[in-house]
Tab-separated table of C-alpha atoms in Angstrom:
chain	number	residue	atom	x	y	z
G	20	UNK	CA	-14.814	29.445	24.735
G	21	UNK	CA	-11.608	31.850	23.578
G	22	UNK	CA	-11.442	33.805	20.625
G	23	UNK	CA	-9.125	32.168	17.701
G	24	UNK	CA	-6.048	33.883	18.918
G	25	UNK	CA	-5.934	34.552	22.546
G	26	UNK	CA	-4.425	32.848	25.224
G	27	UNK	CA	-5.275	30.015	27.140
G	28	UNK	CA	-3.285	29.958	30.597
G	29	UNK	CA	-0.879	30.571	28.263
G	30	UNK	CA	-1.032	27.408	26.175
G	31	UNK	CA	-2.056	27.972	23.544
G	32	UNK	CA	1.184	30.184	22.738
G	33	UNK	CA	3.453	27.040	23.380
G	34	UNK	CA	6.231	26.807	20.995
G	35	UNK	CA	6.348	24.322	18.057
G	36	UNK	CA	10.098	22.892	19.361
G	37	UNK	CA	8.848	22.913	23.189
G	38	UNK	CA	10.192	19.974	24.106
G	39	UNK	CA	8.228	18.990	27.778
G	40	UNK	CA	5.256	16.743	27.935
G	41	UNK	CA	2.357	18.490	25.744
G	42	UNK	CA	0.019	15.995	27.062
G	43	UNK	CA	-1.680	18.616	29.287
G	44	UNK	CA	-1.642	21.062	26.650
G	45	UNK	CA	-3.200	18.784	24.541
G	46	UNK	CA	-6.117	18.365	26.902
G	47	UNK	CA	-6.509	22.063	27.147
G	48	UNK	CA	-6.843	22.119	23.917
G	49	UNK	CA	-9.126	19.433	22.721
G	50	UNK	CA	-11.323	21.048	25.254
G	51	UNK	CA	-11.145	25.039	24.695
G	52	UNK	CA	-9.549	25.269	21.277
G	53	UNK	CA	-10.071	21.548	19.360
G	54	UNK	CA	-9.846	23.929	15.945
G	55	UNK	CA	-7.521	27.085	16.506
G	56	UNK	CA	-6.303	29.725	14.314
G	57	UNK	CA	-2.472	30.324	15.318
G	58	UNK	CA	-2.134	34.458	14.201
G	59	UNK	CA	1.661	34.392	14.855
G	60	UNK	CA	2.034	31.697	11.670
G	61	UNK	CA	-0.968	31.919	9.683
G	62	UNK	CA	-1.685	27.916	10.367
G	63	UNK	CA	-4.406	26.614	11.780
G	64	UNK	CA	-3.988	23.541	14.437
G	65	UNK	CA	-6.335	20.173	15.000
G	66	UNK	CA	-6.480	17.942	18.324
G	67	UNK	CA	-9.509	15.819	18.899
G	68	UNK	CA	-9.196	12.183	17.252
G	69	UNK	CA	-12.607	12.527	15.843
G	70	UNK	CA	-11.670	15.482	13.498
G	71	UNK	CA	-7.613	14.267	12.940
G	72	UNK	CA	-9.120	11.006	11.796
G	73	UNK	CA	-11.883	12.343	9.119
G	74	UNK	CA	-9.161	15.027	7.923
G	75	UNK	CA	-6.974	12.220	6.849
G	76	UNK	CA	-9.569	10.461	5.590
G	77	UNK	CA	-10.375	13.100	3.118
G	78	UNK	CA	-7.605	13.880	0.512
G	79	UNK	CA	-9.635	15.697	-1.442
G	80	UNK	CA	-9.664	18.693	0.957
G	81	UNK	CA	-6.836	17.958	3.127
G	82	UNK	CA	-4.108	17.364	0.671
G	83	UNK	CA	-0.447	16.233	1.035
G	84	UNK	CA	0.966	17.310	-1.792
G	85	UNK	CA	3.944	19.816	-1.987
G	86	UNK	CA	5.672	18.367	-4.223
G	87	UNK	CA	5.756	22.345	-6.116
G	88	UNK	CA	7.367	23.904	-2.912
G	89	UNK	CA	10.040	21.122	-2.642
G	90	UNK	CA	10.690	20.952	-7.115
G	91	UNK	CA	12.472	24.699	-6.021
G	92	UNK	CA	15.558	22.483	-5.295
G	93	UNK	CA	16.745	20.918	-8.271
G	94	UNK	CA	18.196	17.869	-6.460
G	95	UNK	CA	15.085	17.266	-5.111
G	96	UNK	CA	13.166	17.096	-8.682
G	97	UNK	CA	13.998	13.064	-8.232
G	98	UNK	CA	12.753	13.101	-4.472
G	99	UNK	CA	8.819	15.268	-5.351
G	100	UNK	CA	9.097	12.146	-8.329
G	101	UNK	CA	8.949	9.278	-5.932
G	102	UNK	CA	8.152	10.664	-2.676
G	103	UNK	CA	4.508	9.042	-2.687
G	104	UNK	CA	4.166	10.787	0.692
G	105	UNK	CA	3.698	14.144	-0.570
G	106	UNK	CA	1.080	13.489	-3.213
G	107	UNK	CA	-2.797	12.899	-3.276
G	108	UNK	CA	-4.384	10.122	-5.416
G	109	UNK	CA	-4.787	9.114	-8.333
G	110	UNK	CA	-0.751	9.862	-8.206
G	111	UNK	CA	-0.187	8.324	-4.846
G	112	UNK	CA	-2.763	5.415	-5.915
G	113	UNK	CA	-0.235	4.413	-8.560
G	114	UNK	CA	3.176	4.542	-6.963
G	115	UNK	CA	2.087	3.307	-3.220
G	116	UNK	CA	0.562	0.056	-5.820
G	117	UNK	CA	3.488	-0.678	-7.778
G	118	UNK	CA	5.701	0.100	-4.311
G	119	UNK	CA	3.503	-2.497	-2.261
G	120	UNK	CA	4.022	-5.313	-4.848
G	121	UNK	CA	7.642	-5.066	-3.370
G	122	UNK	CA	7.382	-4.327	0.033
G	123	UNK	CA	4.546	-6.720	1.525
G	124	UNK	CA	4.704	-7.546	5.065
G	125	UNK	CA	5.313	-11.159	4.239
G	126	UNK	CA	8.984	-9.880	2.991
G	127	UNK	CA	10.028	-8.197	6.414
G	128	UNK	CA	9.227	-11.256	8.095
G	129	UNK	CA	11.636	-13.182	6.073
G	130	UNK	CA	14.076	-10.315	6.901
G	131	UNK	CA	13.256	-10.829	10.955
G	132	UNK	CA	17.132	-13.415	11.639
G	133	UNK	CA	18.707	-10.283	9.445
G	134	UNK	CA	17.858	-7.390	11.604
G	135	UNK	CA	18.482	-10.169	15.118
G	136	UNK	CA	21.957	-10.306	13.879
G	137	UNK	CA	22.399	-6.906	13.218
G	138	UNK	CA	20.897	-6.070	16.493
G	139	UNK	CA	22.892	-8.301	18.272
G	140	UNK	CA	25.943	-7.138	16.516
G	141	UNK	CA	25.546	-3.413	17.580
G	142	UNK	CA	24.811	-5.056	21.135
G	143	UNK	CA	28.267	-6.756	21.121
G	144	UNK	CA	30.195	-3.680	20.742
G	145	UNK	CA	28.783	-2.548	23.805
G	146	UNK	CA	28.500	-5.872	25.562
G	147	UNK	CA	29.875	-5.765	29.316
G	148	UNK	CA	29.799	-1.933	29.498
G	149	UNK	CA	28.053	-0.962	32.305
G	150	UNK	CA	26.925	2.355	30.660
G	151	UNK	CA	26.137	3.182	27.325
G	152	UNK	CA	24.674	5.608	24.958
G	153	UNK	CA	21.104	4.113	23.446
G	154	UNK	CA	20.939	5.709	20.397
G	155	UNK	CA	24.761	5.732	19.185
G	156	UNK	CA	25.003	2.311	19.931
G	157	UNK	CA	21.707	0.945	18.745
G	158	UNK	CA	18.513	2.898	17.922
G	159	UNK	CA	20.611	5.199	15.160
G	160	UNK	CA	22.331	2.639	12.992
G	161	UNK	CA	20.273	0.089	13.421
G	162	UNK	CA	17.454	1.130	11.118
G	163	UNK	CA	20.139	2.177	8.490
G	164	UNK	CA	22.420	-0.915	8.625
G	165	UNK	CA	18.793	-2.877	8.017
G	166	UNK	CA	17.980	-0.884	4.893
G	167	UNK	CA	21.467	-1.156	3.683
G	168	UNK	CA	21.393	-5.076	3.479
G	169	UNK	CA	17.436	-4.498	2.118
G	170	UNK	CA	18.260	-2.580	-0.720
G	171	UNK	CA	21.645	-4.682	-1.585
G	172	UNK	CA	23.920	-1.553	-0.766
G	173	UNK	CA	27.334	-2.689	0.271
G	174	UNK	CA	28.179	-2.519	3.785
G	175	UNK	CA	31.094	0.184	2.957
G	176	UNK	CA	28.738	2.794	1.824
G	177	UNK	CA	26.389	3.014	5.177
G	178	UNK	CA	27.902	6.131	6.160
G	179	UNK	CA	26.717	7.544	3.124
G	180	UNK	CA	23.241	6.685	4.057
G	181	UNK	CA	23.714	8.478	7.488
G	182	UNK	CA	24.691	11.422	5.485
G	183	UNK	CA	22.040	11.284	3.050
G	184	UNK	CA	19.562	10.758	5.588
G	185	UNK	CA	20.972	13.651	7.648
G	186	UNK	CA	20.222	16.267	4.458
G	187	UNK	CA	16.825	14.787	3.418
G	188	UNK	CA	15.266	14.766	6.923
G	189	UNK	CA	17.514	18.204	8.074
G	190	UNK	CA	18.044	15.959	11.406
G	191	UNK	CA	20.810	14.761	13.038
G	192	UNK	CA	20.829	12.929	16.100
G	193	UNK	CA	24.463	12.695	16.424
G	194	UNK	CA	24.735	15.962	17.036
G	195	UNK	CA	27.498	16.148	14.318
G	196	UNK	CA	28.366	18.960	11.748
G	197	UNK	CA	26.220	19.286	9.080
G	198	UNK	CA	27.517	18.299	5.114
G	199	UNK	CA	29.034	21.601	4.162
G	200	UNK	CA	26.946	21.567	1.084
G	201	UNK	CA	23.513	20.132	1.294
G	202	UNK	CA	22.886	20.083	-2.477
G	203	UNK	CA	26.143	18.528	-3.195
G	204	UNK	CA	25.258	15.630	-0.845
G	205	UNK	CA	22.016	15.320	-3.182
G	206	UNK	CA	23.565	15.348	-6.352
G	207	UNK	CA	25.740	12.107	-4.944
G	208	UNK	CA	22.703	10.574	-3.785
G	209	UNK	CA	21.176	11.472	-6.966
G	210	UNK	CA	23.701	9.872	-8.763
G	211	UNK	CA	24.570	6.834	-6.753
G	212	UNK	CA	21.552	5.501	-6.488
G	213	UNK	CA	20.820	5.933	-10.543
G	214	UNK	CA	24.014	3.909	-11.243
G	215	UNK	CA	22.283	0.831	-8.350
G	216	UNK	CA	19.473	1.221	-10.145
G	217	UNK	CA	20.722	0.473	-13.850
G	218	UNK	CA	23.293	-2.336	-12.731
G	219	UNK	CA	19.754	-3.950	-11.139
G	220	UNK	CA	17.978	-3.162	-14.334
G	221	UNK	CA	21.116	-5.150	-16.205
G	222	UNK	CA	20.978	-7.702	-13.444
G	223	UNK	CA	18.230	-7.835	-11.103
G	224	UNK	CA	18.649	-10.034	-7.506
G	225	UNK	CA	17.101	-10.562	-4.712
G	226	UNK	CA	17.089	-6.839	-2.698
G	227	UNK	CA	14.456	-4.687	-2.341
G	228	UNK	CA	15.869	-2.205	-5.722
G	229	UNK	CA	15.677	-5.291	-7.698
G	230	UNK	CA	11.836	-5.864	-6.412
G	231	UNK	CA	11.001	-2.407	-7.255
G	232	UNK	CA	12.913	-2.348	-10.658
G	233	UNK	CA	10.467	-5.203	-11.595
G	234	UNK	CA	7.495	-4.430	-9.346
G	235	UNK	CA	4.470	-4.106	-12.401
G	236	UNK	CA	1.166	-3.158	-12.313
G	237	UNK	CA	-1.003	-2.863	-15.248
G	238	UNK	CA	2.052	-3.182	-17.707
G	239	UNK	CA	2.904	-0.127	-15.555
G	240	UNK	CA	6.602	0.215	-14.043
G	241	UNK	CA	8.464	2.814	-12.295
G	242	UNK	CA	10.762	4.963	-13.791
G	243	UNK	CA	14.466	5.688	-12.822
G	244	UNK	CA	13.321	9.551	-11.361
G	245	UNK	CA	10.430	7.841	-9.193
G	246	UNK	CA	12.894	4.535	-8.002
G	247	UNK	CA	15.400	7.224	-6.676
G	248	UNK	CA	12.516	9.043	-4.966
G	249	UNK	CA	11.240	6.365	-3.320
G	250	UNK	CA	14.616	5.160	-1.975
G	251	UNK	CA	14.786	8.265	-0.649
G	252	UNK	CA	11.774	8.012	1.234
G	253	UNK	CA	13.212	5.041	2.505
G	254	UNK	CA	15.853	6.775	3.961
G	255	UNK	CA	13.318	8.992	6.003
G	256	UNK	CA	10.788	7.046	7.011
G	257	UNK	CA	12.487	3.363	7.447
G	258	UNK	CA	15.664	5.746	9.596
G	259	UNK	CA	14.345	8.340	11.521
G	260	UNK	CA	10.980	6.777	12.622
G	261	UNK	CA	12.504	3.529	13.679
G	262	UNK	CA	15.450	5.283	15.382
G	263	UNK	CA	12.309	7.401	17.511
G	264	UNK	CA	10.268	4.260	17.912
G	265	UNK	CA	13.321	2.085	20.325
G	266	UNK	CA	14.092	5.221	21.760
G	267	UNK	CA	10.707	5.896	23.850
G	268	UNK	CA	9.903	2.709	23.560
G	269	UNK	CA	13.212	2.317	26.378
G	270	UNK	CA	11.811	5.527	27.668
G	271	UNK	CA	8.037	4.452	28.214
G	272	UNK	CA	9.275	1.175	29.611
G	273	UNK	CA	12.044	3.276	32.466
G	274	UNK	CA	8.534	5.385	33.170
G	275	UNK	CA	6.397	2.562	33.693
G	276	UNK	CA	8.266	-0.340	35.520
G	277	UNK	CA	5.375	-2.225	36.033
G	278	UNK	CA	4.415	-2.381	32.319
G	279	UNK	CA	8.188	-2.900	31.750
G	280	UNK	CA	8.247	-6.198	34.093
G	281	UNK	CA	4.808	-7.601	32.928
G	282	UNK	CA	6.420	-7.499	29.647
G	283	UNK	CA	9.965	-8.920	30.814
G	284	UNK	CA	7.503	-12.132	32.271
G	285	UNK	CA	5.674	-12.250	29.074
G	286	UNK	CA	7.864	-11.673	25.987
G	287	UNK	CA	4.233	-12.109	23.583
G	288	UNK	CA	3.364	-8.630	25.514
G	289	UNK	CA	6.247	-6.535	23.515
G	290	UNK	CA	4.065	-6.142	20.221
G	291	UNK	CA	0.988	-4.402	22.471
G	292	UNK	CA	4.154	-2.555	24.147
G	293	UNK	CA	4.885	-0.849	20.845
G	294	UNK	CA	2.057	-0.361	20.007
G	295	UNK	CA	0.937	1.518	23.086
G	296	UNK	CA	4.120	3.567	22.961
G	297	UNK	CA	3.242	4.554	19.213
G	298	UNK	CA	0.004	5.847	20.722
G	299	UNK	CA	1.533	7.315	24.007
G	300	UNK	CA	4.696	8.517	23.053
G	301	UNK	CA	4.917	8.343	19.458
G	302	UNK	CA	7.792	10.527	17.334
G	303	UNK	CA	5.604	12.088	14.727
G	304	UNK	CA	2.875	13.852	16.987
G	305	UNK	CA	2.261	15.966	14.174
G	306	UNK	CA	1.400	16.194	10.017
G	307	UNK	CA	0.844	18.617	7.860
G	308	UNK	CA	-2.236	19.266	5.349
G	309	UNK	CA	-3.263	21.809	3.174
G	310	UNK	CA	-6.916	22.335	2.382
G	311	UNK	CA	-8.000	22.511	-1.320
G	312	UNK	CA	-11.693	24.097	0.081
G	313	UNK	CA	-13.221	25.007	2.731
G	314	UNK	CA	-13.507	22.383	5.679
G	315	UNK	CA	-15.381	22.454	8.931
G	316	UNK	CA	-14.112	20.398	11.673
G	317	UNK	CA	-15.932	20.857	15.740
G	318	UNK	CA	-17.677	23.736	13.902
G	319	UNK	CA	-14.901	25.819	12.894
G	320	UNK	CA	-14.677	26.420	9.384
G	321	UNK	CA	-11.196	26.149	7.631
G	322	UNK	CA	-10.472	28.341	4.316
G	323	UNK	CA	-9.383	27.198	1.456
G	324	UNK	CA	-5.704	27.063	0.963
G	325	UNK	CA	-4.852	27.060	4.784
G	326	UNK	CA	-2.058	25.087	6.124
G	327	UNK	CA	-3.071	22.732	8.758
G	328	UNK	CA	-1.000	21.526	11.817
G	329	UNK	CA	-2.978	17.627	12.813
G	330	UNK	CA	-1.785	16.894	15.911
G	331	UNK	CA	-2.326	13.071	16.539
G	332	UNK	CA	-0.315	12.574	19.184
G	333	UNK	CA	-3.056	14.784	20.926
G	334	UNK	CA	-5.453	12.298	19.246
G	335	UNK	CA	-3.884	9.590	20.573
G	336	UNK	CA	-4.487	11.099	24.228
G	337	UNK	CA	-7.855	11.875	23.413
G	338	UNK	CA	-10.616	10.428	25.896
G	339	UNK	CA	-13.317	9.983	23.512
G	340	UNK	CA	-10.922	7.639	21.711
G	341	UNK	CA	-9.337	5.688	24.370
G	342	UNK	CA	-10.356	4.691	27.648
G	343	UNK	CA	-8.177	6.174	30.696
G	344	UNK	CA	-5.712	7.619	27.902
G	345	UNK	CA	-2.874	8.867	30.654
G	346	UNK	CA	-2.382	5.674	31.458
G	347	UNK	CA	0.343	3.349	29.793
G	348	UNK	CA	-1.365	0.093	28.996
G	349	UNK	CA	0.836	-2.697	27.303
G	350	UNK	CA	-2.083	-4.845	27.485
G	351	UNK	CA	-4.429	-2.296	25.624
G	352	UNK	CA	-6.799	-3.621	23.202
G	353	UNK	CA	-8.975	-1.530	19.957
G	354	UNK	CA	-6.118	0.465	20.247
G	355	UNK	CA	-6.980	2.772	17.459
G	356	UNK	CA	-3.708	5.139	17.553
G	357	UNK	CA	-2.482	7.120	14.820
G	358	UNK	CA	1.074	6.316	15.195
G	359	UNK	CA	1.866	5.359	12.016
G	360	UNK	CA	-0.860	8.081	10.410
G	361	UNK	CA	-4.625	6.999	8.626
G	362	UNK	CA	-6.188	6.310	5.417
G	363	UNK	CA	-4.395	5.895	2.067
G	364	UNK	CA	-1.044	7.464	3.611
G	365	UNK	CA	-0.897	5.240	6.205
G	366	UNK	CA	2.943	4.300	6.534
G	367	UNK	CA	4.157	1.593	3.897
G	368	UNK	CA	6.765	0.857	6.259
G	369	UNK	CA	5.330	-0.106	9.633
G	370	UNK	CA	5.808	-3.451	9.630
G	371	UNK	CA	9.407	-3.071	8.572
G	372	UNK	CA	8.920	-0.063	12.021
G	373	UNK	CA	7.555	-2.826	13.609
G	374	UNK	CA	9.525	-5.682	13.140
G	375	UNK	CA	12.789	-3.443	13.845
G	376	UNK	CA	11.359	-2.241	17.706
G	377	UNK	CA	10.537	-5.313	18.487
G	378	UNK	CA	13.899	-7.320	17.525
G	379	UNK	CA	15.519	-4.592	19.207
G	380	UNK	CA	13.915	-4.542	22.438
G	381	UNK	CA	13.158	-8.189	22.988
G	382	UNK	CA	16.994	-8.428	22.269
G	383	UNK	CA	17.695	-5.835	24.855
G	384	UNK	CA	15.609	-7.337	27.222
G	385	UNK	CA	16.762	-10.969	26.825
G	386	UNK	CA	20.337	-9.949	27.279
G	387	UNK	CA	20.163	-7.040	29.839
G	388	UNK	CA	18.300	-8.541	33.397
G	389	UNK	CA	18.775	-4.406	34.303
G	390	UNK	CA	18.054	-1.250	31.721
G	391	UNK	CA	17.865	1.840	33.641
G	392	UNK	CA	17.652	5.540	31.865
G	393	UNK	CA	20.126	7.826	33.266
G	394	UNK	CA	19.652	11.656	34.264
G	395	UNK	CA	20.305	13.954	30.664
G	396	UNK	CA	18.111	12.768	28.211
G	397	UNK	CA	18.325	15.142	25.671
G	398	UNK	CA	15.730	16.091	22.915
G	399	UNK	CA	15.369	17.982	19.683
G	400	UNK	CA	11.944	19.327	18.029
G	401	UNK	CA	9.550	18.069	20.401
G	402	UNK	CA	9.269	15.816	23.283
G	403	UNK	CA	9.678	12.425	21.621
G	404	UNK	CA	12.304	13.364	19.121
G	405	UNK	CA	15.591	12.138	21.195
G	406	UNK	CA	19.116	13.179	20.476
G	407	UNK	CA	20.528	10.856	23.833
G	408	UNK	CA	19.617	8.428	26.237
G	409	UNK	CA	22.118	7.274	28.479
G	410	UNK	CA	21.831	3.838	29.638
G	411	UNK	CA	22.637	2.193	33.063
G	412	UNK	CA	22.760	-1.824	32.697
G	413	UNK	CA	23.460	-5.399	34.025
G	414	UNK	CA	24.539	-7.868	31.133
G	415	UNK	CA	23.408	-11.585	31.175
């Protein structure tokens, strides 16, 4: 066993941005160093399943709230309101109930024929090129065109949304120039979505605002701080995720042409599909906890106020989780993966994550006898955050 600190073969000083497979970095880890002390940043990192799980199953010592750090921004005082995500119960107990009353999985399978047409729309513009960019075309505005026409926002103001989602998530997988002045984007968000959210409080409909404008628990309703919040959450998680999740789901299925064919002959494969990529490849391979007391975890003991780096997307490679774990398995079954996180912050929106892979794929597949990933791929952050895959295809 190393000392907290020293060097592995040298991985254990792998960079946070490295963006090449950690998968065997992961396994040196969940073997020599499953609890490690990084020095360099004062945080300390977690990689076996086992530990990852029971760390997000205890919010009383591993809490997600930084709401104080992120109220230093005055434009984001409406974001820390509403961003459930960045609380611990009994606040995130309230909004995540009031939220769910709106956003049920029954309601994104009503909004399935929506996101086909949209899908199949973006797929038109491209239709009969025999090269094409993946995530201009499709995995980028798809997820925000979808949550445009669920929240009611007219069709004119998407590329607001791109922008807005641009400053919230400091992302941008066009590659494009940043907004000049981040807090001046927020301020417009601020007060767009305040103005949607008293014309739906004068005249509810049918959209997702109006749902959460009337969404009651307990004689308990949201306020106009905490709708513009969660909207903005929205934004995050319902953009960048689902944008991640087509991406290397493409990329998984180029890897692994066998898997890709056995689910080209069997269409009622592509749910296990996504589901194995959100355990083999999945875009956020990492959260961030801070402990309120002191923790022990494979017998290392965690102080008090100490930032903690949870890698699941170590725990999802982890052999005491899953059987033969290197392997890509469309046809996996228990597959307990943390894709979409554990315990009371597991994500609202995965079957909205779901439902959007899934149309988007099967679409591609249906329509495109021949998807092959081109040379360049290019990443930011890590290895499954992707800024480009070029595409190489035959067209039904």
């Amino acid at each position: 066993m190393t000392q907290p600190g020293e060097t592995t073969g040298g991985a254990v000083n792998r960079s946070l941005v490295d963006t090449s497979d950690p998968a065997p970095w992961f396994a040196l880890m969940r073997e020599q160093e499953p609890v490690w002390r990084d020095d360099q940043f004062g945080m300390w990192h977690v990689f076996r399943h086992a530990d990852i799980e029971a760390a997000l199953s205890d919010t009383a010592t591993f809490s997600s709230d930084q709401r104080a750090a992120m109220a230093a921004l005055p434009e984001f005082q409406p974001f820390t309101k509403g961003n459930f995500m960045v609380m611990d119960p009994p606040d995130h107990r309230r909004l995540r109930g009031l939220v769910s009353t709106a956003f049920g999985r029954r309601a994104m399978e009503r909004l399935e024929p929506q996101v086909t047409t949209i899908v199949d729309d973006l797929l038109d513009e491209v239709k009969g090129a025999d090269e094409f960019e993946l995530i201009t075309a499709l995995a980028h505005p798809m997820p925000v065109y979808v949550l445009a026409d669920l929240l009611g926002l007219p069709r004119a103001d998407r590329p607001l949304l791109f922008t807005w989602a641009k400053v919230l998530t400091g992302v941008d997988v066009t590659a494009g120039s940043a907004p000049q002045d981040p807090a001046a984007s927020l301020r417009e968000m601020n007060e767009y979505l305040l103005d949607v959210i008293a014309r739906r409080r004068r005249a509810p409909g049918a959209d997702l605002v109006s749902r959460l404008v009337l969404a009651e628990v307990d004689d308990d309703r949201l306020a106009d701080d905490e709708l513009v919040g969660i909207v903005s959450l929205l934004l995050i998680a319902g953009h960048l995720m689902a944008t991640m999740l087509v991406a290397n789901t493409v990329l998984c299925l180029d890897e692994h042409p066998g898997e890709a064919a056995r689910v080209r002959a069997d269409p009622e494969a592509l749910p296990g599909a996504i589901e194995e990529v959100l355990r083999f490849r999945n875009s956020a391979d990492r959260l961030v906890r801070t402990t309120t007391r002191e923790a022990e975890l494979s017998g290392r003991v965690i102080p008090a106020g100490a930032r903690v780096l949870l890698w699941t997307g170590s725990a999802n490679r982890d052999p005491s989780a899953f059987a033969d774990p290197g392997r890509f398995d469309v046809t996996r079954t228990h597959n307990r993966h943390l894709g979409f996180g554990h315990g009371v912050h597991f994500c609202l929106g995965a079957p909205l994550g779901r439902l959007e892979a899934r149309v988007a794929i099967g679409r591609m597949l249906a329509r495109m006898p021949s998807i092959e990933v081109l040379p360049s791929v290019e990443f930011f952050g890590s290895y499954s955050l992707i800024r480009k895959v070029p595409l190489r295809v035959r067209w039904v």
